[in-house]
Coordinates of C-alpha atoms and ligand atoms in Angstrom, one line a residue:
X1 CA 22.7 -6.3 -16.4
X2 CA 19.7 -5.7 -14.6
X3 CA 18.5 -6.0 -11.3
X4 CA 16.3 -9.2 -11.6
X5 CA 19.5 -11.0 -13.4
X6 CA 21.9 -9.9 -11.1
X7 CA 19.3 -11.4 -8.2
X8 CA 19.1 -14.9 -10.3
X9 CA 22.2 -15.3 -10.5
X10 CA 23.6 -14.7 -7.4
X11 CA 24.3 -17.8 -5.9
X12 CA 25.2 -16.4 -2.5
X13 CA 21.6 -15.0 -1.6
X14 CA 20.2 -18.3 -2.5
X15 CA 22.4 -20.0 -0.2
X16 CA 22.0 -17.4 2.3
X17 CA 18.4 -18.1 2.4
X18 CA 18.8 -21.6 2.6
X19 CA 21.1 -21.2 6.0
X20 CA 18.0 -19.0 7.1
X21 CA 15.9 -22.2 6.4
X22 CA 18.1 -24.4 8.1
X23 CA 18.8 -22.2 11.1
X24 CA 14.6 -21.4 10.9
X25 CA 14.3 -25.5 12.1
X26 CA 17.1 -25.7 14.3
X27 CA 15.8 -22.8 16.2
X28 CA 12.1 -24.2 16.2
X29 CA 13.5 -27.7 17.5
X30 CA 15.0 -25.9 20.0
X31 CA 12.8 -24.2 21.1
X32 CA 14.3 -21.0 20.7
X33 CA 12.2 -19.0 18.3
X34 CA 9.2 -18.7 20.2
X35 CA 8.1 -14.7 20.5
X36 CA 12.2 -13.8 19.6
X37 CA 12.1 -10.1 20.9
X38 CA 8.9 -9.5 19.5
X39 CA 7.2 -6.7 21.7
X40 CA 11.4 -5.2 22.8
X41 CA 11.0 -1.7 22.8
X42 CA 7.0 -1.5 22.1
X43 CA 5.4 1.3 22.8
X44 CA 5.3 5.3 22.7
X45 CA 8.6 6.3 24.0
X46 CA 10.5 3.3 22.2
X47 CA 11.3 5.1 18.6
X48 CA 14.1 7.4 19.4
X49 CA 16.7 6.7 16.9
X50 CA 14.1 7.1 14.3
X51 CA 15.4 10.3 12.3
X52 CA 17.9 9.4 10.1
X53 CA 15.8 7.5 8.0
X54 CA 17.6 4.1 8.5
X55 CA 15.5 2.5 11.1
X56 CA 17.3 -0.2 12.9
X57 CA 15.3 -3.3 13.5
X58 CA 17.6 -6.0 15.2
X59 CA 15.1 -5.9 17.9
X60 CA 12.5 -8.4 15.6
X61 CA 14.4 -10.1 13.6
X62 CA 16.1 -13.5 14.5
X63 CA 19.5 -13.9 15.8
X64 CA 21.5 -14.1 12.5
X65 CA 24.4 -16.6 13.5
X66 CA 26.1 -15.6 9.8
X67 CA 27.5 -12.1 9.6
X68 CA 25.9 -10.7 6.2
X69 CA 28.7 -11.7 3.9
X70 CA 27.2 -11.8 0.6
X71 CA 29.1 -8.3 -0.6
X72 CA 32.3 -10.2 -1.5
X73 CA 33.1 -7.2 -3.3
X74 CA 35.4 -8.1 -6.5
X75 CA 38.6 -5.4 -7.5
X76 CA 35.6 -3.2 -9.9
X77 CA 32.5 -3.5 -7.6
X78 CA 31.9 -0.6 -5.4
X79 CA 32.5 -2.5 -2.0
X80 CA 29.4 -0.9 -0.5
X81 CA 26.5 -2.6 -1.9
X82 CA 22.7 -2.2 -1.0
X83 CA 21.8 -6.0 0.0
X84 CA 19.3 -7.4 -2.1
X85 CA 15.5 -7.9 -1.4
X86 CA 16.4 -11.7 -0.7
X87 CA 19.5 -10.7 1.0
X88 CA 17.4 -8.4 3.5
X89 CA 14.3 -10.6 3.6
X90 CA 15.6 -14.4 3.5
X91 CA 12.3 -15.7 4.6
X92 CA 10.9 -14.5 1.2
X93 CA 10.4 -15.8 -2.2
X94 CA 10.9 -12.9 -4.1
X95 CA 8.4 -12.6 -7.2
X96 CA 9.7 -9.1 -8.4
X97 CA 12.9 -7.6 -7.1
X98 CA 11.8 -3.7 -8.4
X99 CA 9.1 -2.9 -7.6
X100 CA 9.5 -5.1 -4.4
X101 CA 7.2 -7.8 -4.2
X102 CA 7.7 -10.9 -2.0
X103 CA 6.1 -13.6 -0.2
X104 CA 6.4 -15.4 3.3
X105 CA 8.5 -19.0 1.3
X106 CA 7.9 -21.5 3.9
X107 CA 4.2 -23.4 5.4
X108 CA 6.6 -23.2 8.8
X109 CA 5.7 -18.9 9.1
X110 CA 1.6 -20.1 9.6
X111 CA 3.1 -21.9 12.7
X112 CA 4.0 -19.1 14.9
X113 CA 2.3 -16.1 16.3
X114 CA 4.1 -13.0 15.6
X115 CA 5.6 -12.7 12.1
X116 CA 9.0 -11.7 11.6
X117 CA 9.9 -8.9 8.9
X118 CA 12.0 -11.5 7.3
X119 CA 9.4 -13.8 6.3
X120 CA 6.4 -10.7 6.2
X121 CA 5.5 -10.6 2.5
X122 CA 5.6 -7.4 0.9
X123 CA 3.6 -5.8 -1.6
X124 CA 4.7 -2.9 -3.9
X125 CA 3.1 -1.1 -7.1
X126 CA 6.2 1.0 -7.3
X127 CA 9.5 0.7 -6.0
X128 CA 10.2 1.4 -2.2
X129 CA 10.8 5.4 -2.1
X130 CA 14.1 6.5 0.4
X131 CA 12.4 9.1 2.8
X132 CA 13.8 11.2 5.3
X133 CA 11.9 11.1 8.1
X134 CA 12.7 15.0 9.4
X135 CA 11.4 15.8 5.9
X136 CA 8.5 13.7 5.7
X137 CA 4.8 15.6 6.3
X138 CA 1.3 14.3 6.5
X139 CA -1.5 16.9 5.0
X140 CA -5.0 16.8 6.5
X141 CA -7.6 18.3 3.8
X142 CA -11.3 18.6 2.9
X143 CA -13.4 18.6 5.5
X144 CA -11.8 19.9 8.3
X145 CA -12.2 23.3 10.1
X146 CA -8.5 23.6 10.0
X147 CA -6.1 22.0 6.9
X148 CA -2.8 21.4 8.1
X149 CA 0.3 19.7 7.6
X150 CA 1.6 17.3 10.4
X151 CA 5.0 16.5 10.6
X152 CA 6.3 13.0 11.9
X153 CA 7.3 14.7 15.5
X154 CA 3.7 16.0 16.0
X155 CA 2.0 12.6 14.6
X156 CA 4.1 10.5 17.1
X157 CA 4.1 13.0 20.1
X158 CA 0.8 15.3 20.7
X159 CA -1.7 12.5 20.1
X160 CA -2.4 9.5 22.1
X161 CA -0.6 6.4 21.2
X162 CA -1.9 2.6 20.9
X163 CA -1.0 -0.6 19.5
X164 CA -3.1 -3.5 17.4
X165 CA -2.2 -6.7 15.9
X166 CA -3.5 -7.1 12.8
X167 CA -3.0 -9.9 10.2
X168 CA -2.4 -8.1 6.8
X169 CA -2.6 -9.1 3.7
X170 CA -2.4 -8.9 0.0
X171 CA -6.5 -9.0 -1.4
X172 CA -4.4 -11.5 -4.3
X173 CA -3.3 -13.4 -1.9
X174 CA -3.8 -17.3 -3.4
X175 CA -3.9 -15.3 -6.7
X176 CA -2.2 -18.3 -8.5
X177 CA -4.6 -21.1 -7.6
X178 CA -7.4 -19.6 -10.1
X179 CA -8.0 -21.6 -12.9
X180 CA -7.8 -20.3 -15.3
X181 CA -5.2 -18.1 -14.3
X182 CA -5.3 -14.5 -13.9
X183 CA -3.0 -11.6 -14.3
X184 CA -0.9 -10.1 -11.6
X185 CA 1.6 -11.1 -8.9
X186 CA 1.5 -15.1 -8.8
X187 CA 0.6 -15.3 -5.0
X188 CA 0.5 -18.8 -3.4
X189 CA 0.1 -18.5 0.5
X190 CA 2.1 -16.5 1.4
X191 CA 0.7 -12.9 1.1
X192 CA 0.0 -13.1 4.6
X193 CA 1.6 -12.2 8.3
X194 CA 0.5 -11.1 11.7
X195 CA 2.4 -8.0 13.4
X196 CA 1.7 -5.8 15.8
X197 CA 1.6 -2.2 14.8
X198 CA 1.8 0.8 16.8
X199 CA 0.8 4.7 15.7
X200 CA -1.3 7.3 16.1
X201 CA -5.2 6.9 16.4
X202 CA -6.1 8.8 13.3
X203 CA -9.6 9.6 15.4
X204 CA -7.8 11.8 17.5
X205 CA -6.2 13.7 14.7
X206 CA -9.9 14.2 13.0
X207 CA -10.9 15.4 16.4
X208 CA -8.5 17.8 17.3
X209 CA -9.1 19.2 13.9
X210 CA -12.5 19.5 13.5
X211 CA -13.0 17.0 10.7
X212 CA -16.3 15.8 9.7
X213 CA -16.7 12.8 11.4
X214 CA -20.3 10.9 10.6
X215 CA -20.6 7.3 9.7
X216 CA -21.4 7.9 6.2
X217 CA -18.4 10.0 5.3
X218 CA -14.8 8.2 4.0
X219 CA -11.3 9.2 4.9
X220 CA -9.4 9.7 1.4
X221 CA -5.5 8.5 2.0
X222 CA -2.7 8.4 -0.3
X223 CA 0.4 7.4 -0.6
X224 CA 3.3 9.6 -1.6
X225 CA 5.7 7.0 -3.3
X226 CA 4.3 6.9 -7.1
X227 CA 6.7 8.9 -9.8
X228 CA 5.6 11.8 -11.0
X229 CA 2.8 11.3 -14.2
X230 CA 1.6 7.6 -12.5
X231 CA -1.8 6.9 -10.7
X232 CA -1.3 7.6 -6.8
X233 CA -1.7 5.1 -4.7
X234 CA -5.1 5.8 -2.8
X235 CA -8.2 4.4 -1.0
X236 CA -11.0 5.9 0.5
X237 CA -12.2 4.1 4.1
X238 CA -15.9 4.6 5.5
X239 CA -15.4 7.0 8.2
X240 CA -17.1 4.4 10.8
X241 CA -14.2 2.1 10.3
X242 CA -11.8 4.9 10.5
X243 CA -12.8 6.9 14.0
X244 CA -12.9 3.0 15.6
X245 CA -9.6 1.7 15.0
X246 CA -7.7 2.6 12.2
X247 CA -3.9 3.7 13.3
X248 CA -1.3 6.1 11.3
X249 CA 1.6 3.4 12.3
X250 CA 5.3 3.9 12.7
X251 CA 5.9 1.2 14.5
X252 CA 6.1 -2.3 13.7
X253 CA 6.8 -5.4 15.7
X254 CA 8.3 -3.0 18.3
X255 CA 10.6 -1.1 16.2
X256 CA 10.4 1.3 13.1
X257 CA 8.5 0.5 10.3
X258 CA 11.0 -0.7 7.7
X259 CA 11.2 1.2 4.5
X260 CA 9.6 -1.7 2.5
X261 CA 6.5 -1.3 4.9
X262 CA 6.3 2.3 5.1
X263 CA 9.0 4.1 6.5
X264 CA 7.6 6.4 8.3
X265 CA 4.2 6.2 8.3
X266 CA 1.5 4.1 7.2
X267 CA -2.2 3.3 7.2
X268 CA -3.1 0.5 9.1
X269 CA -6.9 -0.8 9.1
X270 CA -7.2 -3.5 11.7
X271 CA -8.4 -6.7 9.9
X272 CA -8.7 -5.1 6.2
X273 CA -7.2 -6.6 3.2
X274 CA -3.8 -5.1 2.8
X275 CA -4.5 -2.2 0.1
X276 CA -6.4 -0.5 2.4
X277 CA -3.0 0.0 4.4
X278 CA -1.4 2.9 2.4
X279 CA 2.4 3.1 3.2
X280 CA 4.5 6.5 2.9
X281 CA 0.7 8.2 3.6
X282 CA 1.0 12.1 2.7
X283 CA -2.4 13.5 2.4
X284 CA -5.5 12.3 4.4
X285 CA -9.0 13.9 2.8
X286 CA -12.3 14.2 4.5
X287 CA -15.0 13.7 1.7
X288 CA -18.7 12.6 1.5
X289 CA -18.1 9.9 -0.9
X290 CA -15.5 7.4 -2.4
X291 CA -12.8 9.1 -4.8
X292 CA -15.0 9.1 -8.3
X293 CA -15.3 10.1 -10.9
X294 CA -13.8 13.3 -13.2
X295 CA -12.9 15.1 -10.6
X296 CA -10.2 12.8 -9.3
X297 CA -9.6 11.2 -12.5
X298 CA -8.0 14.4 -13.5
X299 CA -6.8 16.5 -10.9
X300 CA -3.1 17.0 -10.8
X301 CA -2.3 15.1 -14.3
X302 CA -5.4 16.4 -16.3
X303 CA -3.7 15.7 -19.7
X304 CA -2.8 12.4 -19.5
X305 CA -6.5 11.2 -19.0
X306 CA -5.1 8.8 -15.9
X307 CA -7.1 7.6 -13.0
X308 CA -5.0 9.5 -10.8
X309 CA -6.5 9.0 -7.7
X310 CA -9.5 6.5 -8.6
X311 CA -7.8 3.4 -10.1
X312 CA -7.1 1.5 -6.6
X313 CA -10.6 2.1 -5.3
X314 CA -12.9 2.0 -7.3
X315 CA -11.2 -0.1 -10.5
X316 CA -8.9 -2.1 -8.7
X317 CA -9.7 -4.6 -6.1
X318 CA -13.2 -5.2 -7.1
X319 CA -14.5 -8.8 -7.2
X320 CA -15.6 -8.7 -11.1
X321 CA -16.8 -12.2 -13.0
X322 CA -16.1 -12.5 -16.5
X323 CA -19.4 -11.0 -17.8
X324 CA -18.9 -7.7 -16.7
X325 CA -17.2 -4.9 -18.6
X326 CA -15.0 -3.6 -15.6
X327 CA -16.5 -2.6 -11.7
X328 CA -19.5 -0.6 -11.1
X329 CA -18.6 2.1 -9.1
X330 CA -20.0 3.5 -6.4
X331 CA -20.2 6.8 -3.9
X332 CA -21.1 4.6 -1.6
X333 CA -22.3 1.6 -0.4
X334 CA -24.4 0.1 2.1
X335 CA -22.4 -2.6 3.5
X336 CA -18.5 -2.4 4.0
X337 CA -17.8 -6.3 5.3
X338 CA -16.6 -7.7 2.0
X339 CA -18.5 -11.0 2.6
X340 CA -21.3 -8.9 3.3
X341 CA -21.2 -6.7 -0.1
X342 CA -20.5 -10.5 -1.8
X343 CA -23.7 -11.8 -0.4
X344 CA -25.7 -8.6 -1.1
X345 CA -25.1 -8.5 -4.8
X346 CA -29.0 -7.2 -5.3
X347 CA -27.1 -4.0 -3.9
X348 CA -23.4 -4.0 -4.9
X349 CA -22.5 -5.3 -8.2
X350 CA -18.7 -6.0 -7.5
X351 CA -17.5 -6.2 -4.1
X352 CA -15.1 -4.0 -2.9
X353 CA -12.0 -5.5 -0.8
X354 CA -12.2 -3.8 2.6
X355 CA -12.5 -6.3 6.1
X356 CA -11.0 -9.7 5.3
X357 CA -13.0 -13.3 4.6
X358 CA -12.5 -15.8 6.9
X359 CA -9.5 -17.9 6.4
X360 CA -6.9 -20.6 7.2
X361 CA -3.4 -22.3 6.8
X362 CA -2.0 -25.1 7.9
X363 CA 1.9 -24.6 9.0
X364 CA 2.8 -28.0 10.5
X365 CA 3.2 -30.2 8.6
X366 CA 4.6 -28.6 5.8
X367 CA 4.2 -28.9 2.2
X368 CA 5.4 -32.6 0.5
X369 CA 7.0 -32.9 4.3
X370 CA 7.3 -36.7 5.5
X371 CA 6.0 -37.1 9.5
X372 CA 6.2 -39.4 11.8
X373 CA 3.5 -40.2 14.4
X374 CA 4.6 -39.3 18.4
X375 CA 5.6 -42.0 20.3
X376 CA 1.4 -42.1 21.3
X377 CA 0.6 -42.0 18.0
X378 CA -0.4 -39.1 16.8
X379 CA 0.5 -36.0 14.8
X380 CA 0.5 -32.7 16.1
X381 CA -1.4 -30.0 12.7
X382 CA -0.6 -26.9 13.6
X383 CA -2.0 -23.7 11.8
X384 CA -3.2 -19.9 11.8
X385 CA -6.7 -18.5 11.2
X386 CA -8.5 -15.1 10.8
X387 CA -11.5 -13.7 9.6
X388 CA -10.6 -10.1 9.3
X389 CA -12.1 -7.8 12.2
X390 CA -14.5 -10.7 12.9
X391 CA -13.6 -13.1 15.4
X392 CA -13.1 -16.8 14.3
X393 CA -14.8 -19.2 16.0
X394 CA -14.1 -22.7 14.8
X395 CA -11.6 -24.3 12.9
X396 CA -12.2 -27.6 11.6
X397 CA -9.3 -30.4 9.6
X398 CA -9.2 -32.7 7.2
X399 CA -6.7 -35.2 6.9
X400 CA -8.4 -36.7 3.8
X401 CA -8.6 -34.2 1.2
X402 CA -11.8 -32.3 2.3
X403 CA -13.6 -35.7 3.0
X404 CA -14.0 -35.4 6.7
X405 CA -13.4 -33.0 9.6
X406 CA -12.3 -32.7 13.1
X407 CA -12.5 -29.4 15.5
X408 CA -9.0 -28.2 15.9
X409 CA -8.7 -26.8 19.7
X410 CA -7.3 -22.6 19.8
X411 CA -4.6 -21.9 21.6
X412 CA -1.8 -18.9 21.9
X413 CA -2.7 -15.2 22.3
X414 CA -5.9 -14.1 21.6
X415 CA -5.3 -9.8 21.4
X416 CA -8.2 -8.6 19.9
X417 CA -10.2 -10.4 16.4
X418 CA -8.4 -8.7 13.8
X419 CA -5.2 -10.8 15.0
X420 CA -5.2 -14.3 13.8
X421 CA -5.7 -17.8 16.1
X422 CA -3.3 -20.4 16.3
X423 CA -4.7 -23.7 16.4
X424 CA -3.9 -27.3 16.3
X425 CA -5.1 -30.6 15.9
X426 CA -4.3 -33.8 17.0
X427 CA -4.5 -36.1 14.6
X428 CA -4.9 -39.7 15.9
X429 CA -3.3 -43.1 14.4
X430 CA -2.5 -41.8 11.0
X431 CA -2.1 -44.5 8.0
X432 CA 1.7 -45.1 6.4
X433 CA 1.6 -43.0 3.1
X434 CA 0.5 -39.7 1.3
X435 CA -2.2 -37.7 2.9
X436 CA -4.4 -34.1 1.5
X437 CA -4.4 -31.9 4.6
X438 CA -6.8 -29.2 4.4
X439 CA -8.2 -27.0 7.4
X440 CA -11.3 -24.8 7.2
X441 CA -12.7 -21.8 9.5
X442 CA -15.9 -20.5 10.7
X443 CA -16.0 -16.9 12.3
X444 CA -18.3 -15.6 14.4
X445 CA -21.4 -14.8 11.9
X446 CA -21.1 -17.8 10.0
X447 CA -19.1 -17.7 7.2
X448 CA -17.5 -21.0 6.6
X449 CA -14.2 -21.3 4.1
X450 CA -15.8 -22.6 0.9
X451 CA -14.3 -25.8 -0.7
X452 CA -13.1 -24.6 -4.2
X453 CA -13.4 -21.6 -6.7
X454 CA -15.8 -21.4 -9.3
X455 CA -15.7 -21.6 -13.0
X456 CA -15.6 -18.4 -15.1
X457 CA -18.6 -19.2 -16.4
X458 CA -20.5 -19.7 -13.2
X459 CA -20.6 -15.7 -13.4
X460 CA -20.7 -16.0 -9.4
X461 CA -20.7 -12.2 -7.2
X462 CA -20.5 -14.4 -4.0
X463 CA -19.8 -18.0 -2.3
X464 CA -22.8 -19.8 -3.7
X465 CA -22.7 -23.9 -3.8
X466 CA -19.5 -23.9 -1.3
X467 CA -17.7 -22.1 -4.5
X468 CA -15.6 -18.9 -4.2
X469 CA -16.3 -16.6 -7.4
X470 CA -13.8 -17.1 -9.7
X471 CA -13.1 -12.7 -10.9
X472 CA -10.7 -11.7 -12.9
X473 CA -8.8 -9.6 -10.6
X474 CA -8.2 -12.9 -8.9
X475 CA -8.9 -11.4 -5.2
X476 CA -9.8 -12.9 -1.9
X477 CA -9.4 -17.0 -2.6
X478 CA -10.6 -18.1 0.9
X479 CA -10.7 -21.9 -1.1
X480 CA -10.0 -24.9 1.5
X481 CA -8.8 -27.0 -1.2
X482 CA -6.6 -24.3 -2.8
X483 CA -5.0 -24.4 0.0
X484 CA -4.5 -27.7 1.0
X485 CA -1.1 -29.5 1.2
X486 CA 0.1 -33.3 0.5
X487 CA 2.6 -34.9 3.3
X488 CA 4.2 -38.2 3.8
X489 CA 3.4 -40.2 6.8
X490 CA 6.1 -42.5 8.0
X491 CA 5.5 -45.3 10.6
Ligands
MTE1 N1 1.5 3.8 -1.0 C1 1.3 2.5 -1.2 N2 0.7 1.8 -0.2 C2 0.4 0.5 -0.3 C3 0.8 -0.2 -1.5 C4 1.5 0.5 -2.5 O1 1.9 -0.1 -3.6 N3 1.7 1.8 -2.3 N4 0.5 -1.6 -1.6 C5 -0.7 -2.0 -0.9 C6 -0.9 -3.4 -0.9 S1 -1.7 -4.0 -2.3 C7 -0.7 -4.2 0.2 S2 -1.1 -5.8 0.1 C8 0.0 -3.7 1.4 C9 1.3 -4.5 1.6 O2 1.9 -4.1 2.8 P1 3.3 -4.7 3.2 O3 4.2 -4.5 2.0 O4 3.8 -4.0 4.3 O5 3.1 -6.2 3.5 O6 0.4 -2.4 1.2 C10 -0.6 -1.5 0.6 N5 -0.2 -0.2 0.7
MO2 MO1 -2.3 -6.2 -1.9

């Protein structure tokens, strides 16, 4: 039996994930969940017990009121069984058990701030390597006066330390709203949470090193979890991004990063669509251009004709319409902002997915949820917004399927722009019945949410006629109405 029927059919996860639901309100009505631990342990010295490999990470996650009973081990069942994805992530909907890939399962995870690693989506192309962390070594190559080899003590101890919240997520996030439909994981919403990270600045490592560091070079990282013979896992970032903010994290939400995440070290790119946030990083390379071409094509499996190092930058995550063979590729480009390279499409033929476009979710209500008006009258929408490492400025809601809007008011933390907004709305005397909720942002150069996603045939590079291109990798649907939701209001 495999692992994917095992999962179906195991009653007890399902029902352990519905206790996490239920336990989810009860804590929200009380109160209780607000900020649970989040920043406990935060910090340079706080990673201690990290060596053996099995970080513990009780210090996020919400007070489980259940001990973890679902190994009721039967007389020829080894008694010591791994839990299961959905055992150790209830939070999730799991949409491929091996490799791992799941998203948040619930509207109510766009309500709050911080996300939990429970209801964190994550996003595998191969299954979640076991990695000891004493054994575990980071290479610094190409352009560098010195190439080394850094182990996880040096990376977390002789470089400065900092921390960044950053909203990641999957560039097919909303995947399954494109009609037609494209290939790939069937994300709805839920390829989306907001953690704060803590690592290395990798500027300082270029530094100490000597590393060619102008605006017009990339930084080359890849990941060291793909079996031997398969394409590695790799993407090139424009140095300018890289010696600003990007992080080599070990931390998340305060404690370790768990396996699924990166155990023990990742990339992490402050406001950049997830695949630019390579987990179980190895080797960092200091080139002139993006990986292209022969040359990385080849190296290290030269028979099997793979694109060993290319496929996730330059053919993967590219915003391709219908009419075009595959993605142009490029040593460069002039404009790294995604919604930039989408509007500049005299220049760039297919965007690539780097900094995130601006985007929103409502949390509160929740999907096909029935709500009652306060005792004033009114209903609380409550909701998350970002716009990558742009700012958002407005937020805007519609209670009548996109008809008309009202400014939603900020509130919550505001840590730096590549962290998302919480926001709400009051929504005043609402009418007995069904009602389309929808919620738009605007960030700080302009870019507005577009209503809806193209048709194939459109051909559309960019947003043009309030349309998001429909491409067939199915990335980056910012769509208002794809992601509106229907509730029930009771009076
Ligand atoms: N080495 C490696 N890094 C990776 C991936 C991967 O498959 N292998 N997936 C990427 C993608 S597509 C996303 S969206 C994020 C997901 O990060 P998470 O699983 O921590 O949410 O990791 C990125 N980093
Ligand atoms: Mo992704």
């Amino acid at each position: 039996m495999s692992r994917q029927q095992l999962d179906d059919s195991d009653e007890g996860s399902g029902s352990r994930r519905e206790r996490f639901i239920q336990r989810r309100k009860f804590l929200m009505a009380t109160g209780s969940l607000a900020g649970v631990g989040v920043l406990a342990g935060c910090g340079s010295g706080g990673d201690t017990d990290t060596a053996t490999g099995e970080p513990t990470d009780t210090a996020t996650q919400e007070p489980t009121a259940e001990p973890t009973d679902t190994a009721t081990p039967t007389p020829d069942e080894p008694a010591q069984q791994e839990p299961s994805l959905a055992e150790r992530y209830p939070g999730l909907r799991i949409l491929s058990p091996e490799p791992e890939n799941g998203e948040a399962a619930e509207r109510a995870t766009y309500t709050d701030y911080v996300t939990t690693r429970e209801e964190h989506y994550i996003r595998n192309h191969y299954p979640t390597p076991d990695i000891e962390e004493s054994e575990w070594s980071v290479s610094l190559t190409g352009l560098v006066d010195d190439e080394v080899d850094l182990s996880m003590e040096e990376i977390k101890h002789s470089f400065a330390t900092d921390s960044v919240t950053h909203t990641m997520q999957c560039a097919g996030n909303g995947r399954s709203y494109f009609d037609p439909q494209v290939g790939g994981n069937q994300w709805s919403f839920g390829a989306v949470g907001n953690t704060v990270w803590t690592g290395t600045p990798v500027s300082d490592i270029l530094e100490y090193y000597g590393a060619e560091t102008s605006e017009d070079y990339f930084l080359t990282v890849m990941g060291g979890e793909h079996p031997e013979g398969e394409d590695v896992f790799t993407r090139s970032i424009p140095m300018e991004k890289v010696m600003d903010d990007v992080l080599l994290a070990y931390n998340m939400n305060g404690s370790p990063v768990s396996p699924d995440h990166g155990f023990p070290v990742r990339l992490l790119v402050p406001g950049w669509y997830g695949c630019n946030n390579v987990k179980w990083v190895n080797r960092m390379h200091v080139m002139e251009t993006m990986v292209i071409g022969n040359e990385w094509e080849e190296e290290g499996a030269p028979e099997n004709g793979q694109r060993t190092y290319t496929h996730w930058q330059q053919y993967s995550y590219r915003v391709v319409p219908e009419e075009d063979d595959g993605a142009t590729h490029y040593e460069d480009i002039p404009v790294y902002d995604t919604r930039d390279q989408m509007e500049q499409t005299d220049q760039i033929d297919n965007a690539y997915m780097y900094d995130q476009v601006e985007k929103s979710l409502i949390g509160y209500p929740g999907e096909g949820q029935t709500v009652s008006p306060s005792p004033a009258g009114t209903i609380e929408v409550i909701g998350v917004a970002w716009a990558g490492d742009d700012a958002v400025e407005t937020v805007e809601v519609s209670t009548d399927g996109g008809n008309s809007w009202g400014e939603a008011e900020f509130f919550g933390p505001v840590d730096e722009a590549s962290g998302w907004r919480q926001f709400r709305y009051v929504w005043e005397d609402p009418s007995a019945g069904e009602h389309v909720l929808a919620s738009r942002a605007t960030d700080e150069r302009g870019y507005t949410q577009p209503a809806t996603i193209s048709a194939p045939d459109d051909q559309l590079r960019g947003v043009e006629s309030d349309q998001f291109p429909w491409n067939t990798g199915g990335y980056g649907n910012n769509a208002y109405m794809s992601h509106a939701l229907s509730c029930t209001v009771q009076r």
